[in-house]
Short mmCIF file of N, CA and C in Angstrom, two decimals:
data_model
loop_
_atom_site.label_atom_id
_atom_site.label_comp_id
_atom_site.label_asym_id
_atom_site.label_seq_id
_atom_site.Cartn_x
_atom_site.Cartn_y
_atom_site.Cartn_z
N MET A 933 -16.44 0.72 13.80
CA MET A 933 -16.29 1.77 12.82
C MET A 933 -17.00 1.35 11.54
N PRO A 934 -17.31 2.29 10.73
CA PRO A 934 -18.08 1.94 9.54
C PRO A 934 -17.24 1.24 8.47
N LEU A 935 -17.90 0.31 7.80
CA LEU A 935 -17.34 -0.35 6.64
C LEU A 935 -18.01 0.25 5.42
N LYS A 936 -17.23 0.87 4.57
CA LYS A 936 -17.76 1.43 3.33
C LYS A 936 -17.45 0.45 2.21
N THR A 937 -18.47 0.13 1.39
CA THR A 937 -18.25 -0.80 0.29
C THR A 937 -18.50 -0.12 -1.04
N MET A 938 -17.78 -0.58 -2.03
CA MET A 938 -17.92 -0.14 -3.41
C MET A 938 -17.97 -1.40 -4.26
N ASP A 939 -18.81 -1.39 -5.28
CA ASP A 939 -18.90 -2.54 -6.19
C ASP A 939 -18.31 -2.17 -7.54
N ALA A 940 -17.57 -3.11 -8.13
CA ALA A 940 -17.01 -2.93 -9.47
C ALA A 940 -17.19 -4.22 -10.25
N TYR A 941 -17.30 -4.06 -11.53
CA TYR A 941 -17.42 -5.19 -12.46
C TYR A 941 -16.32 -5.05 -13.49
N VAL A 942 -16.10 -6.06 -14.28
CA VAL A 942 -15.04 -6.00 -15.28
C VAL A 942 -15.21 -4.75 -16.15
N SER A 943 -16.44 -4.44 -16.51
CA SER A 943 -16.71 -3.32 -17.42
C SER A 943 -16.40 -1.94 -16.84
N ASN A 944 -16.47 -1.78 -15.53
CA ASN A 944 -16.23 -0.45 -14.94
C ASN A 944 -15.13 -0.48 -13.88
N PHE A 945 -14.33 -1.53 -13.85
CA PHE A 945 -13.35 -1.69 -12.78
C PHE A 945 -12.41 -0.50 -12.67
N GLU A 946 -11.83 -0.04 -13.76
CA GLU A 946 -10.84 1.04 -13.69
C GLU A 946 -11.42 2.32 -13.12
N GLN A 947 -12.64 2.66 -13.51
CA GLN A 947 -13.27 3.88 -13.02
C GLN A 947 -13.52 3.78 -11.51
N VAL A 948 -14.06 2.66 -11.06
CA VAL A 948 -14.33 2.48 -9.63
C VAL A 948 -13.03 2.39 -8.86
N PHE A 949 -12.03 1.72 -9.42
CA PHE A 949 -10.74 1.59 -8.75
C PHE A 949 -10.08 2.95 -8.54
N GLU A 950 -10.19 3.85 -9.50
CA GLU A 950 -9.64 5.19 -9.35
C GLU A 950 -10.28 5.92 -8.17
N LYS A 951 -11.59 5.81 -8.05
CA LYS A 951 -12.29 6.43 -6.92
C LYS A 951 -11.84 5.77 -5.60
N PHE A 952 -11.76 4.45 -5.60
CA PHE A 952 -11.32 3.69 -4.43
C PHE A 952 -9.93 4.15 -3.96
N ARG A 953 -9.02 4.36 -4.90
CA ARG A 953 -7.65 4.77 -4.56
C ARG A 953 -7.61 6.10 -3.83
N SER A 954 -8.61 6.94 -4.04
CA SER A 954 -8.62 8.26 -3.41
C SER A 954 -9.22 8.24 -2.00
N GLU A 955 -9.74 7.10 -1.59
CA GLU A 955 -10.33 6.99 -0.25
C GLU A 955 -9.23 7.03 0.80
N GLY A 956 -9.54 7.61 1.96
CA GLY A 956 -8.53 7.79 2.99
C GLY A 956 -8.41 6.64 3.97
N GLN A 957 -9.41 5.79 4.03
CA GLN A 957 -9.40 4.71 5.01
C GLN A 957 -8.47 3.57 4.59
N MET A 958 -8.42 2.55 5.44
CA MET A 958 -7.74 1.32 5.06
C MET A 958 -8.46 0.77 3.83
N LYS A 959 -7.70 0.37 2.84
CA LYS A 959 -8.28 -0.09 1.59
C LYS A 959 -8.09 -1.59 1.42
N LEU A 960 -9.20 -2.28 1.16
CA LEU A 960 -9.17 -3.70 0.86
C LEU A 960 -9.92 -3.95 -0.44
N LEU A 961 -9.40 -4.85 -1.26
CA LEU A 961 -10.08 -5.29 -2.47
C LEU A 961 -10.47 -6.75 -2.27
N LEU A 962 -11.68 -7.08 -2.65
CA LEU A 962 -12.16 -8.46 -2.59
C LEU A 962 -12.61 -8.84 -3.98
N PHE A 963 -11.85 -9.73 -4.61
CA PHE A 963 -12.20 -10.22 -5.94
C PHE A 963 -13.08 -11.44 -5.77
N LEU A 964 -14.27 -11.38 -6.39
CA LEU A 964 -15.31 -12.39 -6.21
C LEU A 964 -15.88 -12.85 -7.54
N ALA A 965 -16.49 -14.02 -7.51
CA ALA A 965 -17.25 -14.51 -8.66
C ALA A 965 -18.63 -13.85 -8.67
N ASP A 966 -19.16 -13.64 -9.87
CA ASP A 966 -20.52 -13.11 -10.01
C ASP A 966 -21.54 -14.10 -9.47
N LYS A 967 -22.72 -13.61 -9.20
CA LYS A 967 -23.84 -14.46 -8.79
C LYS A 967 -24.40 -15.17 -10.03
N ASP A 968 -24.79 -16.41 -9.87
CA ASP A 968 -25.44 -17.17 -10.94
C ASP A 968 -26.89 -16.69 -11.00
N PRO A 969 -27.34 -16.18 -12.16
CA PRO A 969 -28.71 -15.66 -12.25
C PRO A 969 -29.77 -16.71 -11.94
N ALA A 970 -29.46 -17.97 -12.17
CA ALA A 970 -30.43 -19.04 -11.95
C ALA A 970 -30.64 -19.31 -10.46
N THR A 971 -29.60 -19.08 -9.64
CA THR A 971 -29.69 -19.43 -8.22
C THR A 971 -29.55 -18.22 -7.29
N SER A 972 -29.11 -17.10 -7.81
CA SER A 972 -28.81 -15.90 -7.02
C SER A 972 -27.68 -16.14 -6.02
N ARG A 973 -26.90 -17.17 -6.25
CA ARG A 973 -25.73 -17.47 -5.42
C ARG A 973 -24.49 -17.45 -6.31
N SER A 974 -23.37 -17.19 -5.70
CA SER A 974 -22.12 -17.21 -6.44
C SER A 974 -21.89 -18.59 -7.05
N TRP A 975 -21.32 -18.64 -8.23
CA TRP A 975 -21.00 -19.92 -8.85
C TRP A 975 -19.75 -20.53 -8.20
N CYS A 976 -19.08 -19.76 -7.36
CA CYS A 976 -17.81 -20.18 -6.75
C CYS A 976 -18.04 -20.63 -5.31
N PRO A 977 -17.89 -21.91 -5.00
CA PRO A 977 -18.11 -22.37 -3.63
C PRO A 977 -17.17 -21.73 -2.61
N ASP A 978 -15.94 -21.43 -3.00
CA ASP A 978 -15.02 -20.78 -2.07
C ASP A 978 -15.50 -19.37 -1.71
N CYS A 979 -16.10 -18.67 -2.69
CA CYS A 979 -16.66 -17.34 -2.42
C CYS A 979 -17.84 -17.44 -1.46
N VAL A 980 -18.69 -18.43 -1.67
CA VAL A 980 -19.85 -18.63 -0.80
C VAL A 980 -19.39 -18.86 0.64
N ARG A 981 -18.31 -19.60 0.80
CA ARG A 981 -17.78 -19.91 2.13
C ARG A 981 -17.08 -18.69 2.74
N ALA A 982 -16.35 -17.92 1.96
CA ALA A 982 -15.52 -16.84 2.50
C ALA A 982 -16.27 -15.54 2.74
N GLU A 983 -17.21 -15.19 1.87
CA GLU A 983 -17.86 -13.87 1.97
C GLU A 983 -18.44 -13.57 3.34
N PRO A 984 -19.26 -14.45 3.93
CA PRO A 984 -19.83 -14.09 5.23
C PRO A 984 -18.78 -13.87 6.32
N VAL A 985 -17.72 -14.66 6.29
CA VAL A 985 -16.66 -14.52 7.29
C VAL A 985 -15.93 -13.19 7.10
N ILE A 986 -15.63 -12.87 5.86
CA ILE A 986 -14.93 -11.61 5.57
C ILE A 986 -15.78 -10.43 6.03
N TYR A 987 -17.04 -10.40 5.64
CA TYR A 987 -17.91 -9.28 6.01
C TYR A 987 -18.06 -9.17 7.52
N GLN A 988 -18.20 -10.29 8.19
CA GLN A 988 -18.35 -10.27 9.65
C GLN A 988 -17.11 -9.68 10.31
N LYS A 989 -15.93 -10.11 9.88
CA LYS A 989 -14.69 -9.62 10.48
C LYS A 989 -14.48 -8.13 10.17
N LEU A 990 -14.76 -7.70 8.95
CA LEU A 990 -14.54 -6.30 8.59
C LEU A 990 -15.54 -5.38 9.28
N GLU A 991 -16.79 -5.83 9.39
CA GLU A 991 -17.80 -5.01 10.07
C GLU A 991 -17.50 -4.88 11.56
N ALA A 992 -16.83 -5.85 12.14
CA ALA A 992 -16.50 -5.82 13.56
C ALA A 992 -15.19 -5.06 13.85
N SER A 993 -14.47 -4.70 12.82
CA SER A 993 -13.19 -4.03 13.00
C SER A 993 -13.39 -2.63 13.59
N VAL A 994 -12.40 -2.19 14.36
CA VAL A 994 -12.43 -0.84 14.93
C VAL A 994 -11.87 0.18 13.93
N LYS A 995 -11.36 -0.30 12.81
CA LYS A 995 -10.77 0.59 11.82
C LYS A 995 -11.81 1.03 10.80
N ASP A 996 -11.59 2.22 10.22
CA ASP A 996 -12.38 2.64 9.07
C ASP A 996 -11.84 1.92 7.85
N ILE A 997 -12.69 1.16 7.20
CA ILE A 997 -12.26 0.34 6.08
C ILE A 997 -13.14 0.64 4.87
N VAL A 998 -12.50 0.75 3.72
CA VAL A 998 -13.24 0.80 2.47
C VAL A 998 -12.93 -0.50 1.73
N LEU A 999 -13.98 -1.19 1.32
CA LEU A 999 -13.86 -2.48 0.65
C LEU A 999 -14.39 -2.36 -0.77
N LEU A 1000 -13.51 -2.61 -1.72
CA LEU A 1000 -13.92 -2.65 -3.12
C LEU A 1000 -14.20 -4.10 -3.47
N LYS A 1001 -15.48 -4.41 -3.72
CA LYS A 1001 -15.86 -5.76 -4.15
C LYS A 1001 -15.82 -5.77 -5.67
N ALA A 1002 -14.87 -6.50 -6.23
CA ALA A 1002 -14.67 -6.57 -7.67
C ALA A 1002 -15.16 -7.92 -8.18
N TYR A 1003 -16.24 -7.89 -8.93
CA TYR A 1003 -16.83 -9.11 -9.47
C TYR A 1003 -16.17 -9.46 -10.80
N VAL A 1004 -15.66 -10.68 -10.90
CA VAL A 1004 -14.84 -11.08 -12.05
C VAL A 1004 -15.64 -11.66 -13.20
N GLY A 1005 -16.94 -11.85 -13.03
CA GLY A 1005 -17.76 -12.38 -14.11
C GLY A 1005 -18.24 -13.79 -13.84
N ASP A 1006 -18.88 -14.35 -14.84
CA ASP A 1006 -19.37 -15.73 -14.72
C ASP A 1006 -18.19 -16.69 -14.89
N ARG A 1007 -18.44 -17.96 -14.69
CA ARG A 1007 -17.37 -18.95 -14.71
C ARG A 1007 -16.59 -18.96 -16.04
N PRO A 1008 -17.27 -19.01 -17.20
CA PRO A 1008 -16.50 -19.02 -18.46
C PRO A 1008 -15.66 -17.75 -18.66
N THR A 1009 -16.20 -16.61 -18.24
CA THR A 1009 -15.45 -15.35 -18.37
C THR A 1009 -14.19 -15.41 -17.51
N TRP A 1010 -14.34 -15.84 -16.25
CA TRP A 1010 -13.20 -15.90 -15.34
C TRP A 1010 -12.17 -16.93 -15.77
N ARG A 1011 -12.61 -18.03 -16.33
CA ARG A 1011 -11.69 -19.11 -16.72
C ARG A 1011 -10.81 -18.73 -17.92
N ASN A 1012 -11.17 -17.69 -18.64
CA ASN A 1012 -10.40 -17.27 -19.80
C ASN A 1012 -9.02 -16.77 -19.34
N PRO A 1013 -7.94 -17.37 -19.82
CA PRO A 1013 -6.61 -16.96 -19.37
C PRO A 1013 -6.29 -15.49 -19.66
N SER A 1014 -6.98 -14.88 -20.62
CA SER A 1014 -6.72 -13.48 -20.93
C SER A 1014 -7.69 -12.52 -20.24
N HIS A 1015 -8.41 -13.03 -19.22
CA HIS A 1015 -9.31 -12.17 -18.44
C HIS A 1015 -8.51 -10.95 -17.96
N PRO A 1016 -9.05 -9.74 -18.12
CA PRO A 1016 -8.26 -8.54 -17.77
C PRO A 1016 -7.80 -8.48 -16.31
N LEU A 1017 -8.55 -9.04 -15.38
CA LEU A 1017 -8.10 -9.02 -13.99
C LEU A 1017 -7.09 -10.13 -13.70
N ARG A 1018 -7.07 -11.18 -14.50
CA ARG A 1018 -6.04 -12.22 -14.37
C ARG A 1018 -4.69 -11.70 -14.88
N THR A 1019 -4.73 -10.90 -15.93
CA THR A 1019 -3.49 -10.44 -16.57
C THR A 1019 -2.99 -9.12 -16.00
N ASP A 1020 -3.76 -8.49 -15.12
CA ASP A 1020 -3.37 -7.21 -14.53
C ASP A 1020 -2.24 -7.44 -13.54
N GLN A 1021 -1.08 -6.89 -13.83
CA GLN A 1021 0.10 -7.12 -13.00
C GLN A 1021 0.02 -6.47 -11.62
N ARG A 1022 -0.92 -5.55 -11.42
CA ARG A 1022 -1.07 -4.95 -10.10
C ARG A 1022 -1.57 -5.97 -9.09
N PHE A 1023 -2.39 -6.92 -9.55
CA PHE A 1023 -3.08 -7.83 -8.62
C PHE A 1023 -2.62 -9.27 -8.71
N LYS A 1024 -2.16 -9.71 -9.87
CA LYS A 1024 -1.66 -11.08 -10.08
C LYS A 1024 -2.65 -12.13 -9.57
N LEU A 1025 -3.90 -12.01 -10.00
CA LEU A 1025 -4.94 -12.92 -9.53
C LEU A 1025 -4.80 -14.30 -10.15
N THR A 1026 -4.99 -15.31 -9.33
CA THR A 1026 -5.02 -16.68 -9.82
C THR A 1026 -6.32 -17.38 -9.45
N GLY A 1027 -7.05 -16.84 -8.48
CA GLY A 1027 -8.29 -17.47 -8.05
C GLY A 1027 -9.17 -16.48 -7.33
N VAL A 1028 -10.40 -16.89 -7.12
CA VAL A 1028 -11.35 -16.11 -6.32
C VAL A 1028 -11.90 -17.03 -5.23
N PRO A 1029 -12.18 -16.48 -4.07
CA PRO A 1029 -12.00 -15.09 -3.68
C PRO A 1029 -10.54 -14.79 -3.38
N THR A 1030 -10.15 -13.55 -3.62
CA THR A 1030 -8.85 -13.04 -3.20
C THR A 1030 -9.09 -11.72 -2.48
N LEU A 1031 -8.58 -11.62 -1.27
CA LEU A 1031 -8.71 -10.40 -0.46
C LEU A 1031 -7.34 -9.75 -0.39
N ILE A 1032 -7.26 -8.49 -0.84
CA ILE A 1032 -5.99 -7.77 -0.92
C ILE A 1032 -6.05 -6.51 -0.07
N ARG A 1033 -5.00 -6.29 0.70
CA ARG A 1033 -4.83 -5.01 1.39
C ARG A 1033 -4.00 -4.11 0.48
N TRP A 1034 -4.53 -2.92 0.19
CA TRP A 1034 -3.92 -1.99 -0.76
C TRP A 1034 -3.39 -0.78 -0.01
N GLU A 1035 -2.08 -0.57 -0.08
CA GLU A 1035 -1.44 0.57 0.58
C GLU A 1035 -0.37 1.16 -0.34
N ASN A 1036 -0.28 2.48 -0.35
CA ASN A 1036 0.75 3.16 -1.15
C ASN A 1036 0.73 2.69 -2.61
N ASP A 1037 -0.48 2.50 -3.10
CA ASP A 1037 -0.70 2.10 -4.49
C ASP A 1037 -0.07 0.76 -4.86
N ALA A 1038 -0.07 -0.15 -3.89
CA ALA A 1038 0.48 -1.48 -4.14
C ALA A 1038 -0.15 -2.50 -3.19
N VAL A 1039 0.02 -3.76 -3.51
CA VAL A 1039 -0.45 -4.84 -2.64
C VAL A 1039 0.43 -4.88 -1.40
N ALA A 1040 -0.21 -4.76 -0.23
CA ALA A 1040 0.52 -4.80 1.05
C ALA A 1040 0.30 -6.13 1.77
N GLY A 1041 -0.65 -6.91 1.31
CA GLY A 1041 -0.93 -8.22 1.89
C GLY A 1041 -2.09 -8.84 1.12
N ARG A 1042 -2.21 -10.15 1.19
CA ARG A 1042 -3.28 -10.81 0.44
C ARG A 1042 -3.63 -12.15 1.05
N LEU A 1043 -4.88 -12.53 0.85
CA LEU A 1043 -5.35 -13.87 1.18
C LEU A 1043 -5.91 -14.47 -0.10
N GLU A 1044 -5.40 -15.61 -0.47
CA GLU A 1044 -5.85 -16.28 -1.70
C GLU A 1044 -7.11 -17.09 -1.42
N ASP A 1045 -7.63 -17.71 -2.46
CA ASP A 1045 -8.89 -18.45 -2.38
C ASP A 1045 -8.88 -19.55 -1.34
N ASP A 1046 -7.72 -20.15 -1.05
CA ASP A 1046 -7.67 -21.26 -0.09
C ASP A 1046 -7.61 -20.80 1.36
N GLU A 1047 -7.46 -19.48 1.62
CA GLU A 1047 -7.37 -19.01 3.00
C GLU A 1047 -8.24 -17.79 3.29
N ALA A 1048 -8.96 -17.31 2.30
CA ALA A 1048 -9.76 -16.09 2.47
C ALA A 1048 -10.93 -16.27 3.43
N HIS A 1049 -11.25 -17.50 3.78
CA HIS A 1049 -12.36 -17.77 4.70
C HIS A 1049 -11.91 -17.93 6.15
N LEU A 1050 -10.62 -17.83 6.40
CA LEU A 1050 -10.08 -18.07 7.74
C LEU A 1050 -10.07 -16.78 8.55
N ALA A 1051 -10.86 -16.77 9.63
CA ALA A 1051 -11.05 -15.56 10.42
C ALA A 1051 -9.73 -15.01 10.97
N ASP A 1052 -8.83 -15.88 11.44
CA ASP A 1052 -7.58 -15.39 12.01
C ASP A 1052 -6.68 -14.78 10.94
N LYS A 1053 -6.74 -15.30 9.73
CA LYS A 1053 -5.96 -14.74 8.62
C LYS A 1053 -6.50 -13.36 8.24
N ILE A 1054 -7.84 -13.21 8.23
CA ILE A 1054 -8.47 -11.92 7.93
C ILE A 1054 -8.05 -10.90 8.99
N ASP A 1055 -8.09 -11.30 10.25
CA ASP A 1055 -7.66 -10.42 11.34
C ASP A 1055 -6.22 -9.97 11.13
N SER A 1056 -5.36 -10.89 10.79
CA SER A 1056 -3.94 -10.56 10.57
C SER A 1056 -3.76 -9.59 9.40
N LEU A 1057 -4.51 -9.79 8.34
CA LEU A 1057 -4.41 -8.90 7.17
C LEU A 1057 -4.83 -7.48 7.53
N VAL A 1058 -5.88 -7.36 8.31
CA VAL A 1058 -6.39 -6.04 8.69
C VAL A 1058 -5.45 -5.35 9.69
N LYS A 1059 -4.72 -6.13 10.47
CA LYS A 1059 -3.83 -5.55 11.49
C LYS A 1059 -2.44 -5.22 10.98
N ILE A 1060 -2.11 -5.60 9.77
CA ILE A 1060 -0.75 -5.38 9.22
C ILE A 1060 -0.35 -3.92 9.44
#
């Protein structure tokens, strides 16, 4: 089945999130580090490790999934304790990558940065 993706950044997160909430498919949010302009790779090694596994598992799913990729900014921006996505009580983010299953306008399941790369955990999150 098709995987639909949406991209959001700190500056437009609320607008994109509102559109995402109106989607009818299974909803997943993936909070990621921005790409380093010098290398074109994420500054976050856990994101580099998890992204390909997440995309592979979601693209292979038989479910219709909409994935909101929310980029949290560069390292100094993300490390700020008052980062708006860190302080947002809907998500309670502590690290990236974080993969969240969103149902009924709430978190229905999540994989934190230390497990977001594990294929069996991704499968379990999608099957909830």
